[in-house]
Amino acid sequence: AREVGGDYYDIIASPINKEQTFLFVGDISGKGMPAALYMVRVQAILNSIIKESIDLKDILINLKNSFDKKLLPEYFLTLASASVSKNGAVDICRAGHLPILYYQAKNNSIHRISPKGIGIGLKDNGVFEKTLEVEKVNMQKDDLLVLYTDGITEMMNENKQQFGMERLENIIITSADKPVTQIKSNVLLALKQFEGKQTQFDDLTMIILKRVKE
């Protein structure tokens, strides 16, 4: 949104377990070069931690312990993460980020997955580790998992209305039978039409995962 971004996303195959892949979407408070540089550090720390751990909760706790020391007081990080196995089992963990959306094809429904967790860098005095939760889902054929940042849901139009969660969910439901590239295009088109002549004020980031085999 402002030349360089403060959003972060990554898809990392576990070097320990070949059946496991990690998904991350994060947002650092603020914009511009400071936020972008912080996200480079997040990427480096996560890639290092994942070489030694396959437990999603432990990965986020270790990230918090390492990254906290590098943050100035006015900055904090929110993160949504998922550990995906090839059999469709998914662990989901959040550090203060927006809910992850889970679309179930069998009943054409969408769910907001919101395990407990607070942002990183909030000087929490141990609350982070105590409250961090993991939720599990088991993706079936044609199910979707969507991770995103608030640049999508909080995009404003000329009337100062936000795009919101419900619009995003409706697009996912009505596009769910399409390939993920088409779902992404449908979301971006809807955002562009909603925005109108209003200037984009935040980064737009999302990961869409679809199970295509039994």
Coordinates of C-alpha atoms in Angstrom, one line a residue:
A1 CA 0.0 0.0 0.0
R2 CA 2.9 2.4 0.7
E3 CA 5.8 1.2 -1.6
V4 CA 6.9 -1.6 0.8
G5 CA 4.7 -3.8 2.8
G6 CA 4.3 -4.7 6.5
D7 CA 2.4 -7.9 5.8
Y8 CA 4.0 -11.3 5.8
Y9 CA 3.1 -14.6 4.3
D10 CA 5.0 -17.9 4.0
I11 CA 4.5 -21.5 3.0
I12 CA 7.3 -23.6 4.4
A13 CA 7.7 -27.4 4.0
S14 CA 8.9 -28.9 7.3
P15 CA 12.5 -30.1 7.0
I16 CA 11.8 -32.6 9.8
N17 CA 8.5 -34.2 8.7
K18 CA 8.0 -34.5 4.9
E19 CA 4.2 -34.9 5.4
Q20 CA 3.9 -31.5 7.0
T21 CA 3.7 -27.9 5.6
F22 CA 3.4 -24.7 7.6
L23 CA 1.3 -21.7 6.5
F24 CA 1.8 -18.2 8.0
V25 CA 0.1 -14.8 7.4
G26 CA 1.1 -11.9 9.6
D27 CA 0.8 -8.2 10.1
I28 CA 3.1 -5.8 11.9
S29 CA 1.7 -2.6 13.3
G30 CA 2.6 0.4 11.2
K31 CA 3.6 0.7 7.6
G32 CA 6.6 1.5 5.4
M33 CA 10.2 0.4 5.7
P34 CA 10.3 -0.3 9.5
A35 CA 7.4 -2.7 9.2
A36 CA 8.9 -4.4 6.2
L37 CA 12.3 -4.8 7.9
Y38 CA 10.6 -6.4 10.9
M39 CA 8.8 -8.9 8.7
V40 CA 12.2 -9.9 7.2
R41 CA 13.3 -10.8 10.7
V42 CA 10.1 -12.7 11.3
Q43 CA 10.7 -14.8 8.2
A44 CA 14.3 -15.5 9.2
I45 CA 13.4 -16.5 12.8
L46 CA 10.5 -18.8 11.7
N47 CA 12.7 -20.6 9.1
S48 CA 15.3 -21.2 11.8
I49 CA 12.8 -22.4 14.4
I50 CA 11.1 -24.8 11.9
K51 CA 14.3 -26.7 11.5
E52 CA 14.1 -27.8 15.1
S53 CA 10.3 -28.2 15.8
I54 CA 7.1 -29.5 14.2
D55 CA 4.8 -28.4 17.0
L56 CA 2.9 -25.2 16.0
K57 CA 2.3 -23.9 19.5
D58 CA 6.0 -24.3 20.4
I59 CA 7.0 -22.6 17.1
L60 CA 4.9 -19.5 18.0
I61 CA 6.2 -19.4 21.5
N62 CA 9.8 -19.6 20.3
L63 CA 9.0 -16.9 17.8
K64 CA 7.6 -14.7 20.5
N65 CA 10.6 -15.2 22.8
S66 CA 13.1 -14.3 20.0
F67 CA 11.2 -11.5 18.3
D68 CA 10.0 -9.7 21.4
K69 CA 13.6 -8.6 22.1
K70 CA 13.9 -7.0 18.7
L71 CA 10.7 -4.9 18.8
L72 CA 10.5 -1.3 19.7
P73 CA 7.7 -0.5 22.2
E74 CA 5.4 1.0 19.6
Y75 CA 5.3 -2.1 17.4
F76 CA 3.6 -5.5 17.7
L77 CA 3.0 -8.5 15.5
T78 CA -0.2 -10.5 14.9
L79 CA 0.1 -13.9 13.2
A80 CA -2.2 -16.6 11.9
S81 CA -0.6 -20.0 11.3
A82 CA -1.6 -23.5 10.2
S83 CA 0.3 -26.8 10.2
V84 CA -1.1 -29.0 7.3
S85 CA -0.5 -32.7 7.0
K86 CA -1.0 -34.5 3.7
N87 CA -3.8 -36.6 5.1
G88 CA -5.9 -33.3 5.6
A89 CA -5.3 -32.9 9.3
V90 CA -4.7 -29.2 10.2
D91 CA -3.6 -27.5 13.4
I92 CA -4.4 -23.8 13.6
C93 CA -2.9 -21.3 16.0
R94 CA -3.2 -17.5 16.2
A95 CA -1.2 -14.7 17.9
G96 CA -3.9 -12.0 18.0
H97 CA -4.7 -12.3 14.3
L98 CA -8.0 -12.4 12.5
P99 CA -9.9 -15.7 12.5
I100 CA -8.9 -18.3 9.9
L101 CA -11.8 -19.1 7.6
Y102 CA -12.6 -22.8 7.0
Y103 CA -15.1 -23.7 4.2
Q104 CA -16.7 -27.2 4.4
A105 CA -17.8 -28.4 1.0
K106 CA -20.1 -31.2 2.3
N107 CA -22.6 -28.7 3.8
N108 CA -21.5 -25.5 1.9
S109 CA -20.8 -23.7 5.1
I110 CA -18.0 -21.4 6.4
H111 CA -16.6 -21.3 9.9
R112 CA -14.4 -18.7 11.7
I113 CA -11.6 -20.6 13.5
S114 CA -10.5 -18.5 16.4
P115 CA -8.2 -20.2 18.9
K116 CA -7.1 -18.0 21.8
G117 CA -3.9 -16.0 21.4
I118 CA -2.6 -12.5 21.8
G119 CA -0.2 -10.4 19.7
I120 CA 3.5 -10.6 20.0
G121 CA 5.2 -7.6 21.5
L122 CA 2.5 -6.5 23.9
K123 CA 4.7 -7.0 27.0
D124 CA 2.3 -9.6 28.3
N125 CA 4.2 -10.9 31.4
G126 CA 3.7 -14.5 30.5
V127 CA 0.1 -14.3 29.3
F128 CA 1.1 -15.2 25.8
E129 CA 2.3 -18.7 26.6
K130 CA -0.6 -19.4 29.1
T131 CA -3.4 -18.5 26.7
L132 CA -2.1 -19.7 23.3
E133 CA -4.4 -22.4 21.9
V134 CA -4.4 -24.8 19.0
E135 CA -7.6 -25.9 17.2
K136 CA -7.7 -28.9 14.8
V137 CA -9.7 -29.4 11.7
N138 CA -9.7 -32.3 9.2
M139 CA -10.0 -31.1 5.7
Q140 CA -12.0 -33.2 3.3
K141 CA -12.1 -33.0 -0.5
D142 CA -12.9 -29.5 -1.8
D143 CA -12.7 -27.9 1.6
L144 CA -10.9 -24.5 1.8
L145 CA -8.7 -22.8 4.4
V146 CA -8.2 -19.0 4.0
L147 CA -5.6 -16.9 5.9
Y148 CA -5.7 -13.2 5.3
T149 CA -4.8 -9.8 6.8
D150 CA -7.0 -6.9 7.8
G151 CA -6.2 -4.9 4.6
I152 CA -8.9 -7.1 3.0
T153 CA -11.7 -6.9 5.7
E154 CA -11.0 -3.3 6.7
M155 CA -10.8 -1.9 3.2
M156 CA -13.0 1.2 3.0
N157 CA -15.0 2.7 0.2
E158 CA -15.8 6.4 -0.4
N159 CA -18.6 6.2 2.2
K160 CA -16.2 5.0 4.9
Q161 CA -17.8 1.6 4.9
Q162 CA -15.6 -1.4 5.5
F163 CA -15.5 -4.4 3.2
G164 CA -16.0 -6.7 6.2
M165 CA -15.9 -10.4 7.0
E166 CA -19.3 -11.2 5.6
R167 CA -18.5 -10.0 2.1
L168 CA -15.3 -12.1 2.1
E169 CA -17.1 -15.1 3.4
N170 CA -19.8 -14.8 0.7
I171 CA -17.3 -14.6 -2.1
I172 CA -15.5 -17.8 -0.8
I173 CA -18.8 -19.7 -0.5
T174 CA -20.0 -18.7 -4.0
S175 CA -16.6 -19.3 -5.6
A176 CA -15.7 -22.5 -3.6
D177 CA -16.1 -24.8 -6.6
K178 CA -13.5 -22.9 -8.5
P179 CA -9.7 -23.3 -8.5
V180 CA -8.0 -21.3 -5.8
T181 CA -6.5 -18.9 -8.4
Q182 CA -10.0 -18.0 -9.5
I183 CA -11.2 -17.6 -5.9
K184 CA -8.3 -15.2 -5.3
S185 CA -9.2 -13.2 -8.5
N186 CA -12.9 -13.0 -7.4
V187 CA -11.8 -11.6 -4.0
L188 CA -9.5 -9.0 -5.6
L189 CA -12.2 -8.0 -8.1
A190 CA -14.8 -7.5 -5.4
L191 CA -12.3 -5.4 -3.4
K192 CA -11.5 -3.2 -6.4
Q193 CA -15.2 -2.7 -7.1
F194 CA -16.0 -2.0 -3.5
E195 CA -13.1 0.5 -3.1
G196 CA -14.2 2.7 -6.0
K197 CA -12.1 5.8 -6.1
Q198 CA -10.9 5.5 -2.5
T199 CA -7.2 5.1 -2.2
Q200 CA -5.9 1.8 -0.9
F201 CA -4.6 2.3 2.6
D202 CA -3.3 -1.1 3.7
D203 CA -1.6 -4.2 2.2
L204 CA -3.7 -7.0 0.9
T205 CA -2.5 -10.5 1.7
M206 CA -4.1 -13.9 1.7
I207 CA -3.4 -17.6 1.4
I208 CA -6.1 -19.9 0.0
L209 CA -5.6 -23.7 0.5
K210 CA -7.9 -26.3 -1.1
R211 CA -7.9 -30.0 -0.7
V212 CA -8.3 -31.4 -4.2
K213 CA -7.9 -35.2 -3.5
E214 CA -9.6 -37.6 -1.1

